[in-house]
Amino acid sequence: MTEIHLTGRAASPGLAIGPVTVLSAVIASRRVAGDPAHETAALKAAIEAATADLAALVEAEQGDAADILQFQVAMLEDEALAEGAFDAIEEGTAADQAWCSVLDAEIAGYRAAEDEVFRARVADLVDIRDRVLAHLNGADKPAAITGGSIVASEDISPSTFLAADWTRGGAILLAAGSSSSHVAMLARARGAPMVVGLGPLSWEGRPPALALVDGDAGTVIFDPEPETRRQFEQRISAANAARAIIDAGRAEPALTADGRRITVLLNIAAPDDLKGLDPAICDGIGLVRTEFLFEASHGLPDEETQYAVYRRILEWADGRPVTIRTLDAGGDKPVAGLTADGESNPFLGLRGIRLALARPEVFRMQLRALARAAVHGVLKVMLPMVAVPSELERARALLEEEIAALKAKGILCARPPLGIMVEVPAAALCAGDFKAAFYSIGSNDLTQYTMAAARDIGAVADLNDTGNPAVLELIARTVEAGRARGVEVSLCGDAAADTRLTRALLATGLTTLSVSPVAVARLKATIATVSP
Ligand code: PEP
Ligand code: MG
């Protein structure tokens, strides 16, 4: 047997070795009743059962994983999805055929979409199709993946991924797939190497027994020769040893090679992201994205819910500063019932602070919850998508009014400093004009607005580069404005965790970077290599 080398696209980094499990869809055949009323009832029951299965999985997950499964539940609950199938049943088509052809048309539309984000959702739709079909046809649920195996498949659904135990190793190899898919996001978060776009995986009836996966290079070797395997195992041992050294430095302060102290803060999307984390790994929290509160409660979490969440985060930080960002809905973060529908370009529309000021009742409630939470630690409040100073001043006026109202009622509260995100080029160019208590650079949006290259369109990914001199110049100007006004400037976009950019970012004068918890150890190790 000769070893087989394949090259695809890297979707999640890391090295893995293990037995190969080939996943293939098995859809049982079904006896058709022929009676439209019976077929309609069968399809409705199957959709309900599939929805209930996914809803049960949502319960068992948190954060991104729960959001991803919730997206599938929402699709199944959308009556418009199955409308065409029910029409076809009325005309005499069997329930499974009707459902399949409607979903296949929908899947084909997503597959052909120009936008990478839509193409990346194909696996979620295929999963919806097959789950309903399995209920209709009485087929068994898809087989669970054994921990530690290398899963080879055409594509894979988030729910199949989430059912496996990735703490035991393993990897994912996909003939198709996308590095922007939900599964790719989950694989990166759980440390499972993944390679996509490998092309047809045809084994002619004899699937390989073992695979070596390189998720950094996007390569795989099936059924390796003993010498190839030995060399690969040596690489895994070396990588594990290097990671252990990096992890050991996680709780140490970040110092450059020439001894400059760099402040490293955390970005979190929900308090659950802090579970099991030692606050000693960071100098505080640089960004709490509060959108999750609004997504989970369909538009309006009440004041008590918000206060409890903010307080929990402050208590975790144990005296370290915590920067909570007010609602940044809109753009790529729609919130049902809150954000505007049908904007021709949501990234340039009513989002961030613009939406907050347009919906003062929602904004005031959040400011009240924040002012009350401020007595439990060192809270800083940050406004997103600010373009002109008057937005900051209008927000400040609302905060003052809410603090006065709380005090009048004898409710304990404090006045947190109010800072701005610098993510619109206008704000970067005129940063000194804002009476902000601090600036935090949102490099994700600042880059897309400076380069006119959306953050979620794969075809322009090369242009969406924070290392471009134009973006670095805007960052340097913001740093200079902060220095002149004597206020802190941090950077909390994804570029802070991109260690290829660490040297360039520190060269702009930045001394504070905010990254997700998984990125802390690597960032600190990289900072230690930077000298002037
Ligand atoms: C940014 O734009 O860099 C940022 C941190 O905000 P978000 O990614 O939430 O838009
Ligand atoms: Mg942003």
PDB file of N, CA and C and ligand atoms in Angstrom, residues 289 325 328 333 351 384-385 421 423 442-446 455, ligand 2:
ATOM      1  N   ARG A 289     -18.431  42.058  24.413  1.00  0.00           N
ATOM      2  CA  ARG A 289     -19.445  42.298  23.369  1.00  0.00           C
ATOM      3  C   ARG A 289     -20.798  41.958  23.997  1.00  0.00           C
ATOM      4  N   ARG A 325     -18.728  47.079  26.275  1.00  0.00           N
ATOM      5  CA  ARG A 325     -19.183  47.858  25.119  1.00  0.00           C
ATOM      6  C   ARG A 325     -20.707  47.850  25.069  1.00  0.00           C
ATOM      7  N   ASP A 328     -23.786  46.768  20.095  1.00  0.00           N
ATOM      8  CA  ASP A 328     -23.258  47.056  18.754  1.00  0.00           C
ATOM      9  C   ASP A 328     -24.032  46.224  17.734  1.00  0.00           C
ATOM     10  N   LYS A 333     -24.222  42.031  12.564  1.00  0.00           N
ATOM     11  CA  LYS A 333     -24.805  41.513  13.809  1.00  0.00           C
ATOM     12  C   LYS A 333     -26.267  41.940  13.933  1.00  0.00           C
ATOM     13  N   ARG A 351     -26.227  51.249  12.694  1.00  0.00           N
ATOM     14  CA  ARG A 351     -25.604  50.237  13.554  1.00  0.00           C
ATOM     15  C   ARG A 351     -24.834  50.907  14.691  1.00  0.00           C
ATOM     16  N   PRO A 384     -19.645  51.834  20.565  1.00  0.00           N
ATOM     17  CA  PRO A 384     -19.181  51.313  19.270  1.00  0.00           C
ATOM     18  C   PRO A 384     -19.570  52.202  18.082  1.00  0.00           C
ATOM     19  N   MET A 385     -18.760  52.146  17.037  1.00  0.00           N
ATOM     20  CA  MET A 385     -19.087  52.763  15.746  1.00  0.00           C
ATOM     21  C   MET A 385     -19.279  54.270  15.797  1.00  0.00           C
ATOM     22  N   MET A 421     -14.918  53.352  20.703  1.00  0.00           N
ATOM     23  CA  MET A 421     -14.192  52.488  19.781  1.00  0.00           C
ATOM     24  C   MET A 421     -13.793  53.349  18.606  1.00  0.00           C
ATOM     25  N   GLU A 423     -13.225  52.802  15.043  1.00  0.00           N
ATOM     26  CA  GLU A 423     -13.370  51.800  13.983  1.00  0.00           C
ATOM     27  C   GLU A 423     -13.934  52.407  12.701  1.00  0.00           C
ATOM     28  N   GLY A 442     -11.014  49.319  16.947  1.00  0.00           N
ATOM     29  CA  GLY A 442     -11.702  48.130  16.423  1.00  0.00           C
ATOM     30  C   GLY A 442     -11.136  47.866  15.035  1.00  0.00           C
ATOM     31  N   SER A 443     -10.061  47.103  15.004  1.00  0.00           N
ATOM     32  CA  SER A 443      -9.350  46.951  13.723  1.00  0.00           C
ATOM     33  C   SER A 443     -10.169  46.165  12.696  1.00  0.00           C
ATOM     34  N   ASN A 444     -11.131  45.373  13.136  1.00  0.00           N
ATOM     35  CA  ASN A 444     -11.931  44.623  12.154  1.00  0.00           C
ATOM     36  C   ASN A 444     -12.714  45.601  11.278  1.00  0.00           C
ATOM     37  N   ASP A 445     -13.432  46.508  11.943  1.00  0.00           N
ATOM     38  CA  ASP A 445     -14.213  47.464  11.163  1.00  0.00           C
ATOM     39  C   ASP A 445     -13.323  48.552  10.570  1.00  0.00           C
ATOM     40  N   LEU A 446     -12.320  49.007  11.335  1.00  0.00           N
ATOM     41  CA  LEU A 446     -11.453  50.069  10.801  1.00  0.00           C
ATOM     42  C   LEU A 446     -10.803  49.596   9.496  1.00  0.00           C
ATOM     43  N   ARG A 455     -15.385  42.541   5.777  1.00  0.00           N
ATOM     44  CA  ARG A 455     -14.696  41.566   6.633  1.00  0.00           C
ATOM     45  C   ARG A 455     -15.203  40.154   6.414  1.00  0.00           C
TER      46      ARG A 455
HETATM   47 MG    MG B   2     -16.534  46.624  15.195  1.00  0.00          MG
END
